[in-house]
């Protein structure tokens, strides 16, 4: 299994026309959930993905499981709770950034909020190259927070941990939310955080470098900067393997039905390029960049992985000095925005997809932007990503052509999107 995601998903009701929730006469049913959005996008792109959660023994639970499975996601570890309902929410047509936007959640006491180490299949959760989590789960209940702490703790079966901060102040029952999110993020290997939410949650200003300063432990920190783009930092941090609990030899047992083939090394901090199972042995040199740099200095390392795991020979896996901190910036694509909901989840999926494929750091950011552009140009929380060859061709454009791209609704379904027709 390439990726497992764990978290709550809900049935979403989208208004049939703009207006206040009090005035909208009808709604269309859809699904939404940060972690299942990531799983669906990755599965649609050709990766193996599993979503783990709990839903009610009700029609909404049936709908969620069926829709997510329809994307090719493994839902075998989803459990039904006969005593708790599936969460639902209603939202207006306006984007979250506008004052007129309304969201009404009906998730208190939901089946997913009761997730714990006792009622979740932990073996199924850990049987993957990457485990993707988010701060939303931490906010749902004390048992959910305990579950996240257990999954990010040291252990021989811990996969590479991806964590999207997803700071939602309205979900937290106490003022401890920001501190808890920082704690969990510092135990992850790949962290996604918005520049705005870092300021809101932690009071961090000063740009991506300042955010990296409060998150030195993760091997990769991706700072999302809205319409401007995103910056990714990778390289040695200040922690040790023992501090962060990396299990560099982690792998599901052969008895596990979802265990990878014997020849597939786990995706761990020791592998700077995080290559697929059939990839040749890694070298100290980073992958060759396929496009010109946008603004920052050229990267000196593929920057895939947590900083402190040693290579099999004991040398730095990247060949970089212990204090090196490679980073890359990529501008966001210009899109005809339909809705912003789900764009952050799509970005994480694109970045993780490129990580699984062993692509360079800058290219990972571009795949994140492409997946996000697919979500931005479609209604609802979920949108199919572009075909892999289409995404690869766009990600390989030089900086000038990348900057000239204009993507509108339906671009992922075209072999060559109308908006890019004039660009070779």
C-alpha positions as CSV (number, residue, x, y, z in Angstrom):
1,X,0.0,0.0,0.0
2,X,1.4,3.4,-1.0
3,X,-0.6,5.6,1.3
4,X,-3.0,5.2,4.2
5,X,-5.1,8.2,5.4
6,X,-7.0,8.3,8.7
7,X,-9.7,10.8,9.6
8,X,-13.4,11.8,9.5
9,X,-15.3,12.2,6.3
10,X,-18.8,13.6,6.1
11,X,-21.7,13.9,3.7
12,X,-21.7,17.4,2.3
13,X,-24.7,19.4,1.2
14,X,-23.9,22.0,-1.4
15,X,-26.5,24.7,-2.2
16,X,-28.3,24.7,-5.5
17,X,-27.8,28.4,-5.9
18,X,-26.0,31.2,-4.1
19,X,-27.5,32.7,-0.9
20,X,-27.7,32.3,2.8
21,X,-28.4,28.9,4.2
22,X,-31.7,30.2,5.5
23,X,-32.7,31.1,1.9
24,X,-31.4,28.2,-0.2
25,X,-34.3,25.9,-1.0
26,X,-32.3,22.8,-2.1
27,X,-28.9,21.2,-1.8
28,X,-26.9,18.6,-3.8
29,X,-25.3,15.8,-1.9
30,X,-21.5,15.2,-2.0
31,X,-18.8,14.0,0.2
32,X,-15.9,15.7,1.9
33,X,-13.1,15.0,4.4
34,X,-9.5,16.2,4.4
35,X,-7.9,12.8,4.7
36,X,-10.3,10.9,2.4
37,X,-9.9,13.7,-0.2
38,X,-6.1,12.9,-0.2
39,X,-6.8,9.2,-0.6
40,X,-9.3,9.7,-3.4
41,X,-6.9,12.0,-5.4
42,X,-4.0,9.6,-5.0
43,X,-6.0,6.6,-6.0
44,X,-7.4,8.4,-9.0
45,X,-3.8,9.2,-10.0
46,X,-2.8,5.5,-9.9
47,X,-1.5,5.0,-6.4
48,X,-2.7,2.4,-3.9
49,X,-4.5,4.2,-1.1
50,X,-6.5,3.2,1.9
51,X,-8.9,5.3,4.0
52,X,-9.4,4.3,7.7
53,X,-12.2,5.7,9.7
54,X,-15.5,5.0,11.5
55,X,-19.0,5.8,10.1
56,X,-22.5,5.3,11.4
57,X,-24.6,2.3,10.5
58,X,-26.8,4.6,8.4
59,X,-27.5,5.6,4.9
60,X,-25.0,8.5,5.0
61,X,-22.3,6.0,6.1
62,X,-23.2,3.8,3.2
63,X,-23.0,6.7,0.8
64,X,-19.6,7.8,2.1
65,X,-18.0,4.3,1.9
66,X,-19.4,3.7,-1.6
67,X,-18.3,7.0,-3.0
68,X,-14.8,6.8,-1.6
69,X,-14.5,3.2,-2.8
70,X,-15.6,4.4,-6.2
71,X,-12.3,6.3,-6.5
72,X,-10.4,3.1,-6.1
73,X,-9.7,3.6,-2.4
74,X,-9.4,0.6,-0.1
75,X,-12.2,1.0,2.5
76,X,-11.8,-2.5,4.1
77,X,-10.7,-1.0,7.4
78,X,-13.6,1.4,7.8
79,X,-15.7,0.4,10.8
80,X,-19.5,0.9,11.4
81,X,-20.8,2.3,14.7
82,X,-24.4,1.4,15.4
83,X,-24.7,3.9,18.2
84,X,-23.3,7.0,16.6
85,X,-24.2,8.8,13.3
86,X,-22.2,9.7,10.3
87,X,-21.3,13.4,10.3
88,X,-22.9,15.8,7.8
89,X,-22.4,19.5,7.0
90,X,-24.0,22.2,4.9
91,X,-22.2,25.1,3.3
92,X,-23.0,28.1,1.2
93,X,-21.7,28.6,-2.3
94,X,-19.4,31.4,-1.3
95,X,-15.7,30.6,-0.7
96,X,-14.4,30.4,2.8
97,X,-12.5,33.6,2.5
98,X,-15.6,35.7,2.1
99,X,-17.6,37.1,5.0
100,X,-20.8,35.7,3.5
101,X,-19.6,32.1,3.7
102,X,-21.5,29.8,6.1
103,X,-20.8,26.3,7.2
104,X,-23.1,24.3,9.5
105,X,-21.5,21.2,10.9
106,X,-23.5,18.3,12.4
107,X,-20.6,16.2,13.6
108,X,-20.7,16.3,17.4
109,X,-20.9,12.8,18.7
110,X,-20.2,11.3,15.3
111,X,-18.9,7.8,14.7
112,X,-15.5,9.1,13.6
113,X,-15.2,11.3,16.8
114,X,-15.1,8.1,18.8
115,X,-12.0,6.7,17.0
116,X,-9.4,5.4,19.4
117,X,-6.5,3.0,19.7
118,X,-9.0,0.4,20.8
119,X,-11.5,0.5,17.9
120,X,-9.2,1.2,14.9
121,X,-7.2,-1.4,13.1
122,X,-3.8,-0.1,13.8
123,X,-2.1,-2.8,11.7
124,X,-4.1,-1.6,8.7
125,X,-3.2,2.0,9.4
126,X,0.5,1.4,9.6
127,X,0.7,-1.0,6.6
128,X,1.8,1.6,4.1
129,X,4.8,3.6,2.8
130,X,3.2,6.8,3.9
131,X,0.6,7.5,6.6
132,X,-1.2,10.8,6.1
133,X,-2.9,12.5,9.1
134,X,-4.3,16.0,9.8
135,X,-4.9,18.3,12.7
136,X,-8.7,18.0,12.2
137,X,-8.6,14.5,13.7
138,X,-6.7,15.8,16.8
139,X,-9.5,18.3,17.5
140,X,-12.4,15.8,17.3
141,X,-12.0,14.2,20.8
142,X,-9.5,13.2,23.4
143,X,-9.5,9.6,22.1
144,X,-8.8,10.9,18.6
145,X,-5.9,12.9,19.9
146,X,-4.6,9.9,21.8
147,X,-4.8,7.9,18.5
148,X,-2.7,10.5,16.7
149,X,-0.1,10.5,19.4
150,X,0.1,6.7,19.3
151,X,0.5,6.7,15.5
152,X,3.3,9.3,15.5
153,X,5.2,7.8,18.5
154,X,8.4,5.7,18.1
155,X,7.9,2.2,17.0
156,X,9.3,-0.5,14.7
157,X,6.2,-0.5,12.4
158,X,5.9,3.3,12.0
159,X,5.7,4.4,8.3
160,X,6.7,7.8,7.1
161,X,4.3,10.3,8.7
162,X,2.7,13.1,6.6
163,X,0.8,15.7,8.7
164,X,-1.4,18.5,7.4
165,X,-1.8,21.1,10.3
166,X,-5.4,22.1,9.1
167,X,-5.9,24.5,12.0
168,X,-9.7,24.8,12.6
169,X,-10.2,26.9,15.7
170,X,-13.9,26.2,15.8
171,X,-13.4,22.5,16.3
172,X,-11.2,22.8,19.4
173,X,-12.9,22.6,22.8
174,X,-10.1,24.3,24.6
175,X,-7.3,26.8,24.0
176,X,-4.8,24.0,23.7
177,X,-5.3,23.4,20.0
178,X,-2.3,25.4,18.7
179,X,0.1,23.8,21.2
180,X,-1.2,20.3,20.4
181,X,-0.9,20.9,16.6
182,X,2.7,22.0,17.0
183,X,3.5,19.0,19.2
184,X,2.1,16.5,16.6
185,X,3.7,18.4,13.7
186,X,7.1,18.1,15.4
187,X,6.7,14.3,15.4
188,X,5.9,14.1,11.7
189,X,8.2,13.6,8.8
190,X,6.4,15.7,6.2
191,X,4.4,18.7,7.4
192,X,2.0,20.9,5.4
193,X,1.1,24.2,6.9
194,X,-0.4,27.5,5.5
195,X,1.5,30.7,6.1
196,X,-1.7,32.3,7.4
197,X,-2.5,29.4,9.8
198,X,1.0,29.4,11.2
199,X,0.4,33.0,12.1
200,X,-3.1,32.4,13.5
201,X,-2.1,29.3,15.5
202,X,1.4,30.0,16.6
203,X,1.8,33.7,16.1
204,X,4.7,33.1,13.6
205,X,5.4,35.9,11.2
206,X,8.4,36.5,9.0
207,X,7.6,34.1,6.1
208,X,8.4,30.5,5.4
209,X,11.9,30.6,6.9
210,X,10.4,31.6,10.3
211,X,7.9,28.8,10.1
212,X,10.7,26.3,9.4
213,X,12.4,27.7,12.4
214,X,9.6,26.5,14.7
215,X,9.5,23.2,12.9
216,X,13.1,22.1,12.7
217,X,12.4,18.4,13.4
218,X,10.4,17.2,10.3
219,X,12.5,16.2,7.3
220,X,10.2,18.2,5.0
221,X,8.1,21.3,5.8
222,X,5.9,22.7,3.0
223,X,4.6,26.2,3.6
224,X,1.6,27.0,1.5
225,X,1.5,30.7,0.6
226,X,-1.9,31.0,-1.0
227,X,-2.0,32.6,-4.5
228,X,1.7,33.3,-4.4
229,X,2.8,29.7,-4.3
230,X,4.5,27.3,-1.9
231,X,7.9,26.9,-0.3
232,X,9.3,23.5,0.7
233,X,12.3,23.0,3.1
234,X,14.1,19.7,3.3
235,X,17.3,18.7,4.9
236,X,18.9,18.0,8.3
237,X,17.0,19.1,11.3
238,X,18.1,19.3,14.9
239,X,16.6,16.1,16.3
240,X,17.9,12.6,16.4
241,X,16.3,9.3,15.4
242,X,15.6,8.6,19.0
243,X,14.0,12.0,19.6
244,X,11.6,11.6,16.7
245,X,11.2,7.9,16.9
246,X,11.9,7.1,13.2
247,X,11.9,3.4,12.5
248,X,14.2,3.2,9.5
249,X,13.7,-0.5,9.1
250,X,9.9,-0.3,9.4
251,X,7.8,-2.6,7.2
252,X,4.6,-4.5,7.5
253,X,5.2,-8.2,8.2
254,X,5.0,-10.8,5.5
255,X,1.8,-12.1,7.1
256,X,0.0,-8.9,6.5
257,X,-2.2,-9.1,3.4
258,X,-1.3,-5.5,2.5
259,X,2.4,-5.9,3.0
260,X,4.5,-4.6,0.1
261,X,6.5,-7.1,-2.0
262,X,9.7,-8.3,-0.4
263,X,11.8,-6.2,-2.8
264,X,10.0,-3.0,-1.9
265,X,11.9,-1.0,0.7
266,X,9.8,1.1,3.1
267,X,9.6,4.8,2.4
268,X,11.7,6.1,5.3
269,X,14.0,8.9,6.2
270,X,16.9,6.9,5.0
271,X,15.9,7.2,1.4
272,X,16.3,10.7,0.1
273,X,14.4,10.1,-3.1
274,X,11.7,7.8,-1.8
275,X,11.8,5.8,-4.9
276,X,9.3,3.1,-5.9
277,X,10.1,-0.6,-5.2
278,X,11.8,-1.2,-8.6
279,X,14.0,1.9,-8.4
280,X,17.8,1.4,-8.6
281,X,19.9,2.1,-5.5
282,X,20.1,5.7,-4.6
283,X,23.1,7.8,-5.1
284,X,24.4,10.8,-3.2
285,X,23.6,13.1,-6.2
286,X,20.1,14.6,-6.3
287,X,17.7,13.9,-9.2
288,X,18.2,16.2,-12.2
289,X,15.8,19.1,-12.4
290,X,13.6,19.2,-15.4
291,X,12.7,22.9,-15.3
292,X,14.3,26.2,-14.5
293,X,14.1,27.6,-11.0
294,X,11.4,30.1,-10.3
295,X,13.0,32.3,-7.7
296,X,15.1,30.7,-4.9
297,X,18.5,29.2,-5.2
298,X,18.8,25.8,-6.8
299,X,18.2,22.9,-4.5
300,X,21.2,20.8,-3.5
301,X,19.2,17.8,-2.3
302,X,16.1,16.0,-3.4
303,X,14.9,16.8,0.2
304,X,12.5,14.0,0.5
305,X,13.0,12.8,3.9
306,X,13.6,13.3,7.6
307,X,17.0,14.6,8.3
308,X,18.5,12.3,10.9
309,X,18.1,8.7,9.6
310,X,21.4,7.3,8.5
311,X,22.0,5.5,5.2
312,X,23.0,1.9,5.2
313,X,26.6,3.0,5.1
314,X,26.2,5.5,7.9
315,X,26.8,8.4,5.6
316,X,24.4,11.3,4.9
317,X,21.9,9.9,2.3
318,X,22.0,13.1,0.4
319,X,25.7,13.8,0.5
320,X,24.9,17.2,2.0
321,X,26.5,18.7,5.1
322,X,24.7,18.2,8.4
323,X,23.6,21.8,8.4
324,X,22.4,22.0,4.9
325,X,18.8,23.1,4.5
326,X,17.8,22.8,0.8
327,X,14.6,24.5,-0.2
328,X,12.5,25.4,-3.2
329,X,9.8,27.8,-4.1
330,X,7.2,27.3,-6.9
331,X,4.6,29.9,-7.8
332,X,1.0,28.9,-7.9
333,X,-0.8,28.5,-11.2
334,X,-3.3,31.0,-12.4
335,X,-6.8,29.4,-12.4
336,X,-10.4,30.4,-12.9
337,X,-11.5,29.6,-9.4
338,X,-14.8,27.8,-8.9
339,X,-14.4,26.9,-5.3
340,X,-11.4,26.8,-2.9
341,X,-12.7,24.0,-0.7
342,X,-10.5,20.9,-0.9
343,X,-7.6,22.7,-2.7
344,X,-5.2,22.2,0.3
345,X,-6.0,18.5,0.4
346,X,-5.4,18.2,-3.3
347,X,-2.1,20.0,-3.0
348,X,-0.9,17.6,-0.3
349,X,-2.0,14.6,-2.5
350,X,0.0,16.0,-5.5
351,X,3.1,16.6,-3.3
352,X,2.9,13.1,-1.8
353,X,2.4,11.5,-5.2
354,X,5.5,13.1,-6.5
355,X,7.3,12.1,-3.3
356,X,6.3,8.4,-3.8
357,X,7.7,8.7,-7.3
358,X,11.0,10.0,-6.2
359,X,10.7,13.3,-8.0
360,X,12.8,16.4,-7.1
361,X,11.6,18.8,-4.4
362,X,10.7,21.5,-6.9
363,X,8.8,19.1,-9.1
364,X,6.8,17.9,-6.0
365,X,5.7,21.4,-5.5
366,X,4.5,21.7,-9.1
367,X,2.5,18.5,-8.8
368,X,1.0,19.9,-5.6
369,X,0.0,23.0,-7.6
370,X,-1.5,21.0,-10.4
371,X,-3.6,18.9,-8.1
372,X,-4.7,22.0,-6.3
373,X,-5.6,23.6,-9.7
374,X,-7.9,20.7,-10.4
375,X,-9.7,21.2,-7.1
376,X,-9.9,25.0,-7.6
377,X,-11.6,24.7,-11.0
378,X,-14.3,22.3,-9.8
379,X,-17.2,22.5,-7.4
380,X,-17.3,20.5,-4.2
381,X,-14.5,19.1,-2.1
382,X,-13.2,16.5,-4.7
383,X,-12.0,16.8,-8.2
384,X,-10.2,14.3,-10.4
385,X,-6.5,15.1,-10.9
386,X,-5.1,15.3,-14.4
387,X,-3.8,12.2,-16.1
388,X,-0.3,11.3,-15.0
389,X,1.3,12.0,-18.4
390,X,-0.6,15.3,-18.6
391,X,0.6,16.3,-15.2
392,X,4.2,15.3,-15.9
393,X,4.3,17.3,-19.1
394,X,3.0,20.4,-17.4
395,X,5.4,19.9,-14.4
396,X,8.3,19.8,-16.8
397,X,7.6,23.2,-18.4
398,X,10.3,25.9,-18.1
399,X,9.6,28.7,-15.6
400,X,8.3,31.1,-18.3
401,X,5.8,28.6,-19.7
402,X,4.7,27.6,-16.2
403,X,4.0,31.2,-15.4
404,X,1.9,31.7,-18.5
405,X,-0.4,28.8,-17.9
406,X,-4.1,29.6,-17.4
407,X,-6.3,26.7,-16.2
408,X,-10.1,26.8,-16.2
409,X,-12.9,24.3,-15.5
410,X,-12.5,21.0,-17.3
411,X,-8.8,21.4,-17.9
412,X,-8.0,18.0,-16.4
413,X,-10.2,16.2,-18.9
414,X,-8.5,17.6,-21.9
415,X,-5.3,16.2,-23.4
416,X,-4.2,19.8,-23.9
417,X,-6.2,22.3,-21.9
418,X,-7.6,25.2,-23.9
419,X,-5.8,27.7,-21.7
420,X,-2.4,26.2,-22.4
421,X,-2.8,25.7,-26.1
422,X,-0.4,28.4,-27.1
423,X,2.4,27.0,-24.9
424,X,4.6,24.2,-26.2
